[in-house]
Amino acid sequence: MRLPRMKLVWNVPDLGGLKEEVMLRVEIVRENPARGSKGGAPLAITPRFPKMKEEGWWVVVGDTKSRELHALKRVIVHGRSVVRLSVPVEAFSPAC
């Protein structure tokens, strides 16, 4: 069994405005090809589940100190995927 290697690239937006929320862009790139995908989503290995299941991932944005969750999204990465998440400005402040 081969575990997937993922590369994450994220951009923190300019916080100069007085916005309450900002859009965080996260790019996920799979560095090793998935087996059994055949153009679709990669298949998960589920020996105790009777049907084929697609591989899925979660993008989680939070603060470990305050244990607060800011954003959560489920994604399927074929080879490259871009996710946009709405995150409160307080998540990027130095006080967090």
Short mmCIF file of C-alpha atoms in Angstrom, two decimals:
data_model
loop_
_atom_site.label_atom_id
_atom_site.label_comp_id
_atom_site.label_asym_id
_atom_site.label_seq_id
_atom_site.Cartn_x
_atom_site.Cartn_y
_atom_site.Cartn_z
CA MET A 1 0.00 0.00 0.00
CA ARG A 2 1.29 3.46 -0.91
CA LEU A 3 0.30 6.50 1.08
CA PRO A 4 -0.46 9.68 -0.88
CA ARG A 5 1.97 12.59 -0.83
CA MET A 6 0.17 15.93 -0.88
CA LYS A 7 1.66 19.39 -1.32
CA LEU A 8 -0.29 22.30 0.19
CA VAL A 9 0.12 25.91 -0.90
CA TRP A 10 -1.99 28.63 0.69
CA ASN A 11 -2.17 32.38 0.25
CA VAL A 12 -2.98 34.70 3.14
CA PRO A 13 -4.90 37.64 1.67
CA ASP A 14 -4.17 41.32 2.31
CA LEU A 15 -5.75 42.26 5.64
CA GLY A 16 -5.61 46.03 5.06
CA GLY A 17 -9.38 46.48 4.70
CA LEU A 18 -12.03 46.41 7.41
CA LYS A 19 -13.56 43.15 6.26
CA GLU A 20 -14.98 40.70 8.78
CA GLU A 21 -14.12 37.68 6.64
CA VAL A 22 -11.48 37.00 4.01
CA MET A 23 -11.20 34.34 1.33
CA LEU A 24 -8.33 31.93 1.92
CA ARG A 25 -7.11 30.08 -1.18
CA VAL A 26 -5.64 26.61 -0.62
CA GLU A 27 -4.09 24.62 -3.48
CA ILE A 28 -3.65 20.88 -3.00
CA VAL A 29 -1.40 18.95 -5.40
CA ARG A 30 -1.02 15.19 -5.30
CA GLU A 31 2.68 14.44 -5.85
CA ASN A 32 2.34 10.71 -6.52
CA PRO A 33 -0.32 9.39 -8.91
CA ALA A 34 -3.32 7.60 -7.47
CA ARG A 35 -3.83 3.97 -8.36
CA GLY A 36 -7.13 2.89 -9.84
CA SER A 37 -8.42 6.39 -10.53
CA LYS A 38 -8.80 6.04 -14.35
CA GLY A 39 -9.65 9.70 -14.84
CA GLY A 40 -12.06 9.89 -11.92
CA ALA A 41 -11.51 10.32 -8.21
CA PRO A 42 -8.98 7.97 -6.59
CA LEU A 43 -10.47 4.95 -4.90
CA ALA A 44 -10.10 4.40 -1.17
CA ILE A 45 -9.02 1.05 0.25
CA THR A 46 -12.03 -0.17 2.24
CA PRO A 47 -11.75 -3.93 2.86
CA ARG A 48 -14.80 -4.08 5.16
CA PHE A 49 -17.08 -1.95 3.03
CA PRO A 50 -18.89 -3.82 0.22
CA LYS A 51 -18.90 -1.02 -2.39
CA MET A 52 -16.17 1.09 -3.99
CA LYS A 53 -15.55 4.38 -2.20
CA GLU A 54 -13.83 7.52 -3.49
CA GLU A 55 -10.89 8.91 -1.56
CA GLY A 56 -11.76 12.13 0.29
CA TRP A 57 -9.79 14.71 2.28
CA TRP A 58 -10.65 17.47 4.74
CA VAL A 59 -9.20 20.99 4.71
CA VAL A 60 -9.31 22.25 8.29
CA VAL A 61 -8.45 25.82 9.37
CA GLY A 62 -8.35 26.49 13.08
CA ASP A 63 -6.48 27.85 16.07
CA THR A 64 -4.75 25.21 18.18
CA LYS A 65 -4.28 27.53 21.16
CA SER A 66 -7.94 28.49 21.57
CA ARG A 67 -9.18 25.20 20.05
CA GLU A 68 -11.43 27.16 17.71
CA LEU A 69 -12.47 25.88 14.27
CA HIS A 70 -12.56 28.60 11.59
CA ALA A 71 -13.32 26.66 8.39
CA LEU A 72 -13.90 23.07 7.29
CA LYS A 73 -14.34 21.66 3.77
CA ARG A 74 -14.28 18.18 2.26
CA VAL A 75 -12.41 17.86 -1.04
CA ILE A 76 -11.58 15.17 -3.57
CA VAL A 77 -8.12 15.61 -5.08
CA HIS A 78 -7.80 14.13 -8.58
CA GLY A 79 -4.34 15.54 -9.19
CA ARG A 80 -4.71 19.18 -8.29
CA SER A 81 -7.50 20.96 -6.46
CA VAL A 82 -8.07 24.58 -5.43
CA VAL A 83 -10.29 25.32 -2.43
CA ARG A 84 -11.53 28.73 -1.31
CA LEU A 85 -12.57 29.11 2.31
CA SER A 86 -14.21 32.04 4.08
CA VAL A 87 -12.22 32.67 7.26
CA PRO A 88 -12.68 35.40 9.91
CA VAL A 89 -10.00 38.11 9.96
CA GLU A 90 -9.27 37.32 13.66
CA ALA A 91 -7.78 33.99 12.53
CA PHE A 92 -4.81 35.88 11.02
CA SER A 93 -4.22 38.39 13.82
CA PRO A 94 -0.96 38.09 15.80
CA ALA A 95 -2.93 37.80 19.05
CA CYS A 96 -4.18 34.33 18.07
#
